[in-house]
Coordinates of C-alpha atoms and ligand atoms in Angstrom, one line a residue:
X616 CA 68.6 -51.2 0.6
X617 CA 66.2 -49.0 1.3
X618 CA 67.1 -45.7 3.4
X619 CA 65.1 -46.4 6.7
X620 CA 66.4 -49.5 6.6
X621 CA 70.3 -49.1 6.4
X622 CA 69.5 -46.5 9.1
X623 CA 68.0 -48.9 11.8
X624 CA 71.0 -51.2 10.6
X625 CA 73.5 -48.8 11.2
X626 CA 71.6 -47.3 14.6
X627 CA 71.4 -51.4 15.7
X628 CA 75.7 -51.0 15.7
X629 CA 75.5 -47.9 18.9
X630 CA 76.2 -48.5 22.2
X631 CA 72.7 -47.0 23.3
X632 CA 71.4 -49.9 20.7
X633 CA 73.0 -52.6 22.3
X634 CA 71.9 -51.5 25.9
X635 CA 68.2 -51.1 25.1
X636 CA 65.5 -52.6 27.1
X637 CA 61.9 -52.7 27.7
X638 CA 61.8 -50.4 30.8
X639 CA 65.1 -47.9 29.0
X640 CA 64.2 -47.9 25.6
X641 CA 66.0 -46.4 22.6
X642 CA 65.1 -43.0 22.4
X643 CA 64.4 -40.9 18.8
X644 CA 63.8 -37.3 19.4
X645 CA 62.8 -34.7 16.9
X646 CA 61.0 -31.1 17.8
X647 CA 59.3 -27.7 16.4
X648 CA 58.7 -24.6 17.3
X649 CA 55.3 -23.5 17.1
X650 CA 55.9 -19.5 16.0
X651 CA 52.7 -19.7 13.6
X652 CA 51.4 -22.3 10.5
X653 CA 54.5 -25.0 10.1
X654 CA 55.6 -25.5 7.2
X655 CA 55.3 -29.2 5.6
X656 CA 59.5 -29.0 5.5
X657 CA 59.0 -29.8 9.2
X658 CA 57.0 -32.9 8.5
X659 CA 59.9 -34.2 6.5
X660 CA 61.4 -34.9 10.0
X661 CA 58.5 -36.0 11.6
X662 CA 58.2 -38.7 8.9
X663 CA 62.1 -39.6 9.0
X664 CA 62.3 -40.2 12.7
X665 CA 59.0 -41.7 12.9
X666 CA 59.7 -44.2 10.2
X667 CA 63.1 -45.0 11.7
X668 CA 61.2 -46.2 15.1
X669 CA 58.8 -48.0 13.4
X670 CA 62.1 -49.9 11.1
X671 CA 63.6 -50.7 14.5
X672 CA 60.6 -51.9 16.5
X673 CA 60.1 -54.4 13.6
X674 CA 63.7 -55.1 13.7
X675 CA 62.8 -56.3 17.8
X676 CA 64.5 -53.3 19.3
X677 CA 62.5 -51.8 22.1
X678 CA 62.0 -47.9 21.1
X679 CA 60.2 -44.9 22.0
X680 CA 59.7 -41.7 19.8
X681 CA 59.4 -38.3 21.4
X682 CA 58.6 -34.9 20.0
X683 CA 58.9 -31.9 21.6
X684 CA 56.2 -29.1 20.8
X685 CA 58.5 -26.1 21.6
X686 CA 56.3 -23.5 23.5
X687 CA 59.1 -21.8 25.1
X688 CA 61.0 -20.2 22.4
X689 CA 60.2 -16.3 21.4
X690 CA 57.6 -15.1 19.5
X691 CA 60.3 -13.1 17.0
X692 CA 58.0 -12.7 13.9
X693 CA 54.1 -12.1 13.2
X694 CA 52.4 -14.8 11.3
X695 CA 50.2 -13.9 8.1
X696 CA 47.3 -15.1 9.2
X697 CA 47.0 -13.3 12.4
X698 CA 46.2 -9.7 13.4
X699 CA 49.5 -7.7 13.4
X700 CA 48.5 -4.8 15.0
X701 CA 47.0 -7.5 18.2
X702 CA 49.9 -9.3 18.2
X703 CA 52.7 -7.0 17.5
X704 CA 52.6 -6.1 21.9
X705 CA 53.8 -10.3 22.4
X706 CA 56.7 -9.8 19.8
X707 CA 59.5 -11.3 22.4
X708 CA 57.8 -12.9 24.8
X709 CA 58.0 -16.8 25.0
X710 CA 55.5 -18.6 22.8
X711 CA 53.0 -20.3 25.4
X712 CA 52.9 -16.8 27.2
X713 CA 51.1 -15.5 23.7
X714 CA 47.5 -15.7 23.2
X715 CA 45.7 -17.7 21.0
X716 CA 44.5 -16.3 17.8
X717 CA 41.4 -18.7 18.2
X718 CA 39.5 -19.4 20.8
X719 CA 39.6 -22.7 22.3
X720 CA 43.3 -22.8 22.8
X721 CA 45.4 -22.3 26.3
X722 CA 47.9 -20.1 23.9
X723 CA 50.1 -19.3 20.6
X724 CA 51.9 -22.4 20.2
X725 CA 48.6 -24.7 21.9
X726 CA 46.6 -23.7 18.4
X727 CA 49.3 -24.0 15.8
X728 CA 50.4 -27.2 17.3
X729 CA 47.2 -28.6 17.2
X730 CA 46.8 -28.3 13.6
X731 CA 50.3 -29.7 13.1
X732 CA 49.8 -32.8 15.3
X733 CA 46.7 -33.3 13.4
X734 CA 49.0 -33.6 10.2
X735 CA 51.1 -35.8 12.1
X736 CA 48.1 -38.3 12.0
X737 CA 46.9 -38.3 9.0
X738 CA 50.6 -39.7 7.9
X739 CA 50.0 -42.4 10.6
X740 CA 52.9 -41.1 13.3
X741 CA 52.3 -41.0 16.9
X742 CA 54.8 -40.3 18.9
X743 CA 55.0 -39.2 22.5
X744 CA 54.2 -35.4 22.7
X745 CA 55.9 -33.1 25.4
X746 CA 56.6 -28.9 26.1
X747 CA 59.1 -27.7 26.2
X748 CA 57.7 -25.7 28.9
X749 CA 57.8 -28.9 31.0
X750 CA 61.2 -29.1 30.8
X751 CA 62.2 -25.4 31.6
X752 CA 59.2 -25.2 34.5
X753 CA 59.5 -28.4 36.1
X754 CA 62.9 -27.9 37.1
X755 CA 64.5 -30.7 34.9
X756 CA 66.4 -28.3 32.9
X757 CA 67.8 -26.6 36.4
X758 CA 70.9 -28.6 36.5
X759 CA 72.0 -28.5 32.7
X760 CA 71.8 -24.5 33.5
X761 CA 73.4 -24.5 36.6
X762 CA 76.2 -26.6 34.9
X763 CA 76.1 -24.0 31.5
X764 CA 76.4 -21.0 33.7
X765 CA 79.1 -22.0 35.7
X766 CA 81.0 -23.2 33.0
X767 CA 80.5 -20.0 31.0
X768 CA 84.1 -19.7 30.0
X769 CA 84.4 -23.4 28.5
X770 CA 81.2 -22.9 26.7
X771 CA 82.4 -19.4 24.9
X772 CA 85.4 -21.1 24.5
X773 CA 83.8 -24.3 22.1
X774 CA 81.5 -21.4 20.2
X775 CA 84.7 -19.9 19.4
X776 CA 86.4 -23.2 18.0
X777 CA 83.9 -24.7 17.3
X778 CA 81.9 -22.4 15.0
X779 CA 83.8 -18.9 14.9
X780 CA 81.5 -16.9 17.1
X781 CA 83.0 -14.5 19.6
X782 CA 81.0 -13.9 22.9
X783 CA 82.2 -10.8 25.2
X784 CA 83.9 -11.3 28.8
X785 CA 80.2 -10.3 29.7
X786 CA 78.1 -12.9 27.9
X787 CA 75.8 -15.7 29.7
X788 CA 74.4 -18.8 27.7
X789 CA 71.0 -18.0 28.8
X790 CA 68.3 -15.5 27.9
X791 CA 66.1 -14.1 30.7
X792 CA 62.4 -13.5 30.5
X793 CA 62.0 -10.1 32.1
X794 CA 59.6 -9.9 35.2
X795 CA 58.2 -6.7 34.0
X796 CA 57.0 -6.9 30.3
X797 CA 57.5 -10.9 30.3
X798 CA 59.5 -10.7 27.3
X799 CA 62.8 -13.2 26.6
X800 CA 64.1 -11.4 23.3
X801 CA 64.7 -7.8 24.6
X802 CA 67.0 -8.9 27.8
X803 CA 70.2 -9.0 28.4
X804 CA 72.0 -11.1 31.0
X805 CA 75.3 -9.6 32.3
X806 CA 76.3 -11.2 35.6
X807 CA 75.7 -14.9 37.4
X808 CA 76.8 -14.9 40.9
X809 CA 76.1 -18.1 41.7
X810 CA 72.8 -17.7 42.7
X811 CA 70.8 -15.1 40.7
X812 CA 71.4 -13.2 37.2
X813 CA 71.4 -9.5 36.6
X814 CA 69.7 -8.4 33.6
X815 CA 68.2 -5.5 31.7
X816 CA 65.2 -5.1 29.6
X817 CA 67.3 -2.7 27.0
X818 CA 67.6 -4.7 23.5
X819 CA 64.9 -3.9 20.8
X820 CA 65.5 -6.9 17.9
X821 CA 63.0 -6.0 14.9
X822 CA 59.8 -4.6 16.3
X823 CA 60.2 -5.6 19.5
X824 CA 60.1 -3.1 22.7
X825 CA 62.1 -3.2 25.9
X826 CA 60.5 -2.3 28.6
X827 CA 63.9 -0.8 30.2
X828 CA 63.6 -2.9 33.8
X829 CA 66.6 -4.1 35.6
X830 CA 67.0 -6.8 37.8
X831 CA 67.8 -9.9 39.6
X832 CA 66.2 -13.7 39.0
X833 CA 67.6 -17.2 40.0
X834 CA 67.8 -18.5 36.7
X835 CA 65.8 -21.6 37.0
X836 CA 62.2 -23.0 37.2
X837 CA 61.4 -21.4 33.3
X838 CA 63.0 -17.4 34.6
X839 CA 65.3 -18.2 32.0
X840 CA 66.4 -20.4 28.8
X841 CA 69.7 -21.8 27.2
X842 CA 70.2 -20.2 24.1
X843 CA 69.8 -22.5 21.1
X844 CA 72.8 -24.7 20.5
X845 CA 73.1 -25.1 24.4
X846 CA 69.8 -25.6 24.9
X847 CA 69.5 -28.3 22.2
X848 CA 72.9 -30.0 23.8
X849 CA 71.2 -29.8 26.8
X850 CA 67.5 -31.7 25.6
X851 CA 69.5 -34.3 24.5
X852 CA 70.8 -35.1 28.2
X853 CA 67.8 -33.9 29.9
X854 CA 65.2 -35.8 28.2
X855 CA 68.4 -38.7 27.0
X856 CA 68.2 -38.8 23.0
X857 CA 69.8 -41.6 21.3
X858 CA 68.5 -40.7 17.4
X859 CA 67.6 -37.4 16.5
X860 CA 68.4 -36.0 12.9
X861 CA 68.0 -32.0 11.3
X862 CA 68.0 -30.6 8.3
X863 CA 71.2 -31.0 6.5
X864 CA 72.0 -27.1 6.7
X865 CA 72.2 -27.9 10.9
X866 CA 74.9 -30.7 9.9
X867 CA 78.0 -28.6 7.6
X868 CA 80.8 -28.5 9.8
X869 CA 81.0 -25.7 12.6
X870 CA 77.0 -25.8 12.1
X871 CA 74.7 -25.8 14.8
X872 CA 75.0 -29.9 15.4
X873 CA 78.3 -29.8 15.5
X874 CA 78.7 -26.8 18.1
X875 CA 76.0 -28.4 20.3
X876 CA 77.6 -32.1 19.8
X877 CA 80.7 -30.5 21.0
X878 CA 79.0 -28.7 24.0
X879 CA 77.0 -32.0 24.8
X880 CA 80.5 -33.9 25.0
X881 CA 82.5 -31.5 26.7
X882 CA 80.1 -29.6 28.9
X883 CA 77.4 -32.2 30.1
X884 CA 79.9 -35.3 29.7
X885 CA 76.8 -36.8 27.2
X886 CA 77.5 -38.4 23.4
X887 CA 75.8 -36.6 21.0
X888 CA 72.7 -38.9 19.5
X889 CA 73.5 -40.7 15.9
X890 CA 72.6 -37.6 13.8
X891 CA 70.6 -38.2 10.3
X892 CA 71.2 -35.2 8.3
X893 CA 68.7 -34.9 5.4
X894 CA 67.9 -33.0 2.5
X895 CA 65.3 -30.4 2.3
X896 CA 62.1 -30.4 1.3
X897 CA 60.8 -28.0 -1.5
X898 CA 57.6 -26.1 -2.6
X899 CA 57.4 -25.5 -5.8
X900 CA 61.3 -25.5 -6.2
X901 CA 61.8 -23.0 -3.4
X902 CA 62.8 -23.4 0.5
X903 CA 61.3 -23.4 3.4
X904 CA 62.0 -19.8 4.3
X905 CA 61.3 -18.0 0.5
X906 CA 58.1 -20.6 0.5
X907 CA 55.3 -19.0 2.9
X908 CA 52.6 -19.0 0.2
X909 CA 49.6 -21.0 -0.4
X910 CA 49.9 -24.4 -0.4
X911 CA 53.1 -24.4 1.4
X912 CA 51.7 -25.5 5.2
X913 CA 51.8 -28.7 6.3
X914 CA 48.1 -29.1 6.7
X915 CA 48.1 -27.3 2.9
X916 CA 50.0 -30.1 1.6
X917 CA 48.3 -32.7 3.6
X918 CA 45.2 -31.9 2.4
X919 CA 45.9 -32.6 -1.8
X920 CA 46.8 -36.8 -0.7
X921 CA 45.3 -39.5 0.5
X922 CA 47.4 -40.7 4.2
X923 CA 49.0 -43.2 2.0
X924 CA 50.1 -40.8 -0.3
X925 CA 51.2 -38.5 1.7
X926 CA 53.5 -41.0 3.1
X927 CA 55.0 -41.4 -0.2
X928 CA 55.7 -38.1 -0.6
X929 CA 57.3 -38.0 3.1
X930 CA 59.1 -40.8 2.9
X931 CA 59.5 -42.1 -0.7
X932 CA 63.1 -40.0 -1.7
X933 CA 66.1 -41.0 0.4
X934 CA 67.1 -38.5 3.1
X935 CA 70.2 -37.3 0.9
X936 CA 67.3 -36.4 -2.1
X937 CA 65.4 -33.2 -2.0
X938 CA 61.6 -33.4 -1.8
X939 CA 60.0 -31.0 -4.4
X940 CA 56.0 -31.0 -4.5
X941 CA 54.5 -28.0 -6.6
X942 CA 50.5 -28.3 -5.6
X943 CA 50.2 -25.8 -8.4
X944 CA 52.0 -27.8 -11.2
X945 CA 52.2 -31.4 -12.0
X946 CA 53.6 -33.0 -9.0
X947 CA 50.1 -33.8 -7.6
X948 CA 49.2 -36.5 -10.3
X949 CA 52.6 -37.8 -10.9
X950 CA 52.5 -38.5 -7.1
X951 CA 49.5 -40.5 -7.2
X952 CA 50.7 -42.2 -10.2
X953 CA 53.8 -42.8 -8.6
X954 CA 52.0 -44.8 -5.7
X955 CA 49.9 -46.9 -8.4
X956 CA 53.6 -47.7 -9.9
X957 CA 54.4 -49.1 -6.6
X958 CA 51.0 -50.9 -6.5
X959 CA 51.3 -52.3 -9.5
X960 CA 55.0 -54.1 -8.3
X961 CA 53.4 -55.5 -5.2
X962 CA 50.8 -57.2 -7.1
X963 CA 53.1 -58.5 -9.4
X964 CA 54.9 -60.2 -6.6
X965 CA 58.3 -58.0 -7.1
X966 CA 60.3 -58.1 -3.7
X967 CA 62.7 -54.6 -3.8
X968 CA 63.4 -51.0 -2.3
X969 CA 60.0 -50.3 -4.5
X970 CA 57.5 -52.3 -2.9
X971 CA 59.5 -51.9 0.5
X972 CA 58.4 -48.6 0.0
X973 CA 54.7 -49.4 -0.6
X974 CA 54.5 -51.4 2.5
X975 CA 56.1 -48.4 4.7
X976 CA 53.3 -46.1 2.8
X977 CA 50.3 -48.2 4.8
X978 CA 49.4 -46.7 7.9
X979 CA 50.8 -49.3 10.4
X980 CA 47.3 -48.8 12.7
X981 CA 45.6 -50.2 10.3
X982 CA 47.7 -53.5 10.3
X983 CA 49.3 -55.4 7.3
X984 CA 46.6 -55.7 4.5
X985 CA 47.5 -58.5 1.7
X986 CA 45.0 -56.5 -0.6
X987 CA 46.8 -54.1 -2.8
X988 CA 43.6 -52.2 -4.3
X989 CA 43.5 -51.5 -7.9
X990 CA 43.5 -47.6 -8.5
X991 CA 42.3 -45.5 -11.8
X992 CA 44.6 -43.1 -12.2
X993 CA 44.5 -39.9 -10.4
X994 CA 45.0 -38.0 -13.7
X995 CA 41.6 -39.9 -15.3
X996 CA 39.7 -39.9 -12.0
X997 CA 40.3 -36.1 -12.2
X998 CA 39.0 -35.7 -15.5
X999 CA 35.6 -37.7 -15.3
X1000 CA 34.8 -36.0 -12.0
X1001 CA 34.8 -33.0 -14.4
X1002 CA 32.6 -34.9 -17.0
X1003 CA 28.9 -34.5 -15.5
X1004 CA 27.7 -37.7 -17.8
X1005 CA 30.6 -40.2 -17.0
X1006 CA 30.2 -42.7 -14.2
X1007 CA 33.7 -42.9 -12.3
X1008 CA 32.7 -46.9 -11.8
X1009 CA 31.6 -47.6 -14.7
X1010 CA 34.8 -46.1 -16.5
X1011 CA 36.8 -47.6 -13.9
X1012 CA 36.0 -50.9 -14.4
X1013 CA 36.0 -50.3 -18.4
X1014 CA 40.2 -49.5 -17.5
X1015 CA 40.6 -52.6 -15.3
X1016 CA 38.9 -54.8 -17.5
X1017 CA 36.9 -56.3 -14.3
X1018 CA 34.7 -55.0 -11.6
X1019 CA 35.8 -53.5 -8.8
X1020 CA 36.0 -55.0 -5.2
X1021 CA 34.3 -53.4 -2.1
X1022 CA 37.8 -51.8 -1.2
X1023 CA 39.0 -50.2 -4.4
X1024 CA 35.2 -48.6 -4.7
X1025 CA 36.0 -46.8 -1.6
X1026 CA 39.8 -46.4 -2.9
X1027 CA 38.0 -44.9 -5.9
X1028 CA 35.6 -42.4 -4.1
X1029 CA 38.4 -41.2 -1.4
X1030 CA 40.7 -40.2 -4.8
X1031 CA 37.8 -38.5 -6.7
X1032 CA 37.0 -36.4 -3.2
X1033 CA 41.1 -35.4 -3.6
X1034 CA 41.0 -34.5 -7.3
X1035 CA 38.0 -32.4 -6.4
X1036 CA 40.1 -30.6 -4.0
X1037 CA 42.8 -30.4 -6.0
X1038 CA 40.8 -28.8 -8.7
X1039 CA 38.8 -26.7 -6.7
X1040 CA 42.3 -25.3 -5.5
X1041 CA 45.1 -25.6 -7.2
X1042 CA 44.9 -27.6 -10.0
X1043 CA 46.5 -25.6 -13.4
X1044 CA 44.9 -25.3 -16.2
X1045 CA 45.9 -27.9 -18.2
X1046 CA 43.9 -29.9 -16.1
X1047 CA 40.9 -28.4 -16.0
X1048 CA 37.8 -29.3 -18.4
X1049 CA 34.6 -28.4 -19.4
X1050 CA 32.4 -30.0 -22.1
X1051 CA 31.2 -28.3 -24.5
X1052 CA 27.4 -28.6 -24.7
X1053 CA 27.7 -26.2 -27.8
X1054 CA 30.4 -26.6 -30.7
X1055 CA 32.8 -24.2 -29.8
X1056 CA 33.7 -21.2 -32.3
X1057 CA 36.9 -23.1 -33.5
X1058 CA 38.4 -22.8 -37.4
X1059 CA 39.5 -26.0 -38.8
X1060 CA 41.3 -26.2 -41.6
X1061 CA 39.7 -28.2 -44.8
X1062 CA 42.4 -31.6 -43.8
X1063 CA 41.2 -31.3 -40.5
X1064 CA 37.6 -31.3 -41.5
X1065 CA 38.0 -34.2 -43.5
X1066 CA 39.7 -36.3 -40.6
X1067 CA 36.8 -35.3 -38.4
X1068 CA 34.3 -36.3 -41.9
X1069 CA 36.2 -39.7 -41.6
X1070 CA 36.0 -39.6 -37.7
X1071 CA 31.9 -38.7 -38.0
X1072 CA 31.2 -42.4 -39.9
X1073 CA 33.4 -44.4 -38.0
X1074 CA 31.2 -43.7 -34.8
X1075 CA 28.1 -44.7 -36.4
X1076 CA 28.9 -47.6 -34.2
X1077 CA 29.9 -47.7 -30.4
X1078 CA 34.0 -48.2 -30.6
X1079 CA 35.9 -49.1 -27.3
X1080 CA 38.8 -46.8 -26.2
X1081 CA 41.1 -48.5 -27.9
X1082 CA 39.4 -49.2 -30.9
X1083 CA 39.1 -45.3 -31.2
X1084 CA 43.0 -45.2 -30.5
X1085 CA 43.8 -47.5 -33.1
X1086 CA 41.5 -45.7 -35.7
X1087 CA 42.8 -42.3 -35.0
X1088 CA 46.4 -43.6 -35.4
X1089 CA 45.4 -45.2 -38.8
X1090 CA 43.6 -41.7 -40.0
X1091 CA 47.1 -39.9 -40.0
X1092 CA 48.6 -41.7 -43.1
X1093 CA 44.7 -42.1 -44.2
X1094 CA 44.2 -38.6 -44.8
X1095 CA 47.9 -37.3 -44.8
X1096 CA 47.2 -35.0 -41.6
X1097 CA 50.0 -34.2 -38.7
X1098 CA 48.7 -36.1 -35.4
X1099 CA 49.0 -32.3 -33.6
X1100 CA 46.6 -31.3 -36.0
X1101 CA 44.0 -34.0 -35.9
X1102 CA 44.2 -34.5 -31.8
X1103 CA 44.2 -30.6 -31.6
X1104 CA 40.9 -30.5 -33.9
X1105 CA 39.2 -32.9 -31.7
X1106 CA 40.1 -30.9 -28.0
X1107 CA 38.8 -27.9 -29.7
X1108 CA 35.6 -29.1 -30.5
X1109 CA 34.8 -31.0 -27.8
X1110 CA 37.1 -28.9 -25.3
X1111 CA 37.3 -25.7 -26.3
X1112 CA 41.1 -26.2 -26.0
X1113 CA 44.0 -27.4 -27.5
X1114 CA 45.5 -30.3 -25.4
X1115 CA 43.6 -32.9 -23.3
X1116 CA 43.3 -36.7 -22.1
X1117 CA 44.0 -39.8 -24.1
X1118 CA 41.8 -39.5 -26.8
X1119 CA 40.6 -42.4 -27.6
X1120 CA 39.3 -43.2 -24.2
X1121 CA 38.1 -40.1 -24.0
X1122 CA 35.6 -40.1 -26.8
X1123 CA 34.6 -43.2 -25.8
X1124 CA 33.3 -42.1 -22.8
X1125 CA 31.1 -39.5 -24.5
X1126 CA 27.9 -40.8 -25.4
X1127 CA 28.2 -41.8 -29.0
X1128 CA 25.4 -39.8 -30.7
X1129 CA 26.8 -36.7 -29.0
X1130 CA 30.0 -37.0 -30.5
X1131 CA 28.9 -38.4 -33.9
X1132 CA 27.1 -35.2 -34.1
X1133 CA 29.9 -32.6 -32.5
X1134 CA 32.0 -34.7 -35.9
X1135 CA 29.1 -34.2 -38.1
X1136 CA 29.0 -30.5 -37.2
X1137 CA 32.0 -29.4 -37.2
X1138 CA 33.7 -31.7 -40.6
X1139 CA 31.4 -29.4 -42.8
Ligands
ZN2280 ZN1 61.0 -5.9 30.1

């Protein structure tokens, strides 16, 4: 069965399940904080949680899907991409108190968010945005912090069983942002009684600088926030999650869920929602935190697949599999081709996980389709937009053996604008091509020259692709040359390099008098 649905079967079996209703819902709850460019790791989640709403609203079940943009956690680290002499003054102060680095944006976490929710779209998910702001300033977090503080003693005492950490006498599960410099990560809270906190601005994490103020705050109304494992316990009661999965690192026993599972239970007298630990998404074979380069942002990755697509690559490994997408390798056709595989099984009238899969990839706004578009492949469609004389139709059609309809021309020209991208960005080199108007300065050796000879006569005539394939295949035994040798030859006159697309299609393509002569030219 496929993963997303086994998950709505087994979240169908809760208790929250079975009491869900139009007016109270079921409630899936997934959330980022917006400390700079977000990594497409985070869309992993977005795309897990999202499908499992959509699985369970076609199951009948009335759901809702919320995701918190978190604005109130610290600023702890300067992005890349941003001035670090501006910005290094905000290190420790909460996120929406930053500025933007662009105009046009309230704040910090207002402009990176935007850019993520706009990756959010493309895939086709939509769910119901809120701040975390809203919580802490509106007052609905008051109670959960009221209830934390008093119970300081329990809550030490479950991070202590729970995960091994030992608090001091001393320690408070909130963080206070100090009314001076307005920072949260330089204060320490040492005494709650009852009404207010006592704090001092003396810690200095990293770069960060205390201002050295002392003094007095209620804790509520956004003056101060649960730290993380409380604070998560405490979203899930405030805002009353039913589903809400994490990376499988959050999951290992003692781990974050687990402590905050434990604090949910004990503390706020709320069951923990049904977790869905999965596995992590990689770029270029590395993790989330070694991979900050090029390529590795979720509007990056977005940008190298079609919405389709990049639903495949979201959602088309099941959440105990590792996503690994290298932009600068391989991964980028085989994706595409990957997609077409599933194509190809829906046309055929296959009913499995497979074409399960291809009907999750369409984006569910723009309804069930019973067209299932023939594509060239991404791998071909990025080597004739490199060819200046081929016609991406007309070789298109040559492949599928019939013309095209009105929908795969415009499946066609929205794949050529990606391999252009690609290309233009990432692309290695062994997909890279340039025709060689001149023959190249190559040396051949005299068997080589003679298949080429052979090669030369045989396209006195125009031969089809796999007319050319058959011949070549023939030529090996005909005159006695290794097919390494004979390919290579004709990459290197035509190429300039060594290794290139199927050749018979390709010289096919070519107009035949050009490469009768580039033959000619170079058997002698
Ligand atoms: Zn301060």
């Amino acid at each position: 069965m496929f993963w997303a649905d086994r998950l709505a079967e087994e979240i169908q079996q809760i208790e929250a399940a079975k009491k869900a209703t139009k007016e109270a819902p079921l409630l899936v709850r997934d959330e980022k904080t917006l400390s700079g460019r977000v990594h497409i790791g985070s869309m992993r989640g977005v795309a897990i949680h999202g499908l499992v709403a959509e699985v369970l609203e076609q199951k009948g079940m009335p759901v809702i899907y919320k995701y918190e943009l978190n604005d109130f956690d610290p600023f702890d680290s300067i992005p890349p991409d941003v001035d670090a002499e501006k910005f290094r003054e905000h290190l420790g102060k909460p996120l929406y108190t930053v500025p933007s680095p662009q105009p046009g944006f309230e704040n910090f976490a207002e402009y990176y968010g935007a850019e993520y929710v706009s990756v959010h779209q493309k895939a086709g998910f939509f769910p119901e945005y809120y701040r975390a702001t809203e919580l802490y300033r509106s007052g609905k977090m008051d109670p959960y912090i009221k209830t934390a503080l008093e119970r300081t003693a329990d809550v030490r005492r479950i991070l202590k069983d729970v995960s091994g950490s030992v608090k001091d006498e001393s320690w408070l599960p909130v963080s206070v942002v100090c009314e001076q410099c307005g920072k949260i990560m330089t204060t320490r809270a040492h005494d709650y009684d009852g009404e207010t906190i006592g704090y001092t601005c003396d810690r200095s994490p990293d770069e960060t600088v205390p201002c050295g103020h002392s003094g007095r705050v209620s804790p509520y109304g956004g003056n101060t926030k649960l730290f993380w494992k409380i604070d998560w316990a405490a979203k899930w009661v405030a805002v009353g999650v039913h589903v809400e999965g994490g990376g499988k690192d959050h999951s290992t026993k003692g781990g974050s869920h687990d402590v905050a599972a434990h604090i949910a239970e004990e503390i706020f007298g709320y069951n923990a929602p049904f977790n869905i630990p999965y596995e992590f998404f990689l770029v270029g074979g590395k993790k989330m935190s070694s991979s900050k380069g090029r390529g590795s942002s979720a509007k990056d990755m977005s940008e190298l697949f079609t919405p389709e697509v990049l639903r495949l690559v979201l959602l088309g490994k099941d959440i105990n599999q590792q996503i690994d997408v290298d932009p600068q390798g391989d991964s980028v056709p085989r994706t595409y081709d990957w997609y077409d595989d599933l194509a190809e099984k829906v046309r055929e009238g296959v009913q499995d996980d497979f074409t399960r899969l291809y009907e999750l990839c369409q984006l569910p706004e723009k309804g069930i389709s019973t067209e299932v578009p023939w594509q060239l492949r991404f791998s071909q469609v990025a080597f004739i937009v490199q060819m200046p004389h081929m016609s991406l139709q007309k070789e298109a059609e040559a492949v599928k053996g019939s013309p095209l309809t009105p929908s795969e021309i415009a499946a066609l020209e929205e794949r050529a604008s990606y391999a252009r991208f690609w290309l233009a960005t990432y692309a290695p080199e062994e997909f890279r091509f340039v025709l060689q108007d001149a023959l190249p300065a190559v040396e051949l050796s005299d068997t080589q020259k003679k298949a080429l000879a052979v090669l030369a006569d045989y396209f006195a005539e125009w031969r089809s692709g796999e007319e050319v394939h058959a011949r070549l295949h023939e030529l090996k035994t005909e005159v006695s040359i290794q097919p390494k040798d004979l390919f290579s030859a004709l990459y290197q006159i035509f190429l300039a390099r060594t290794s290139g697309p199927k050749a018979g299609w390709f010289l096919s393509s070519l107009p035949r008098e050009f490469v009768e002569s580039r033959l000619r030219e170079a058997s002698v």
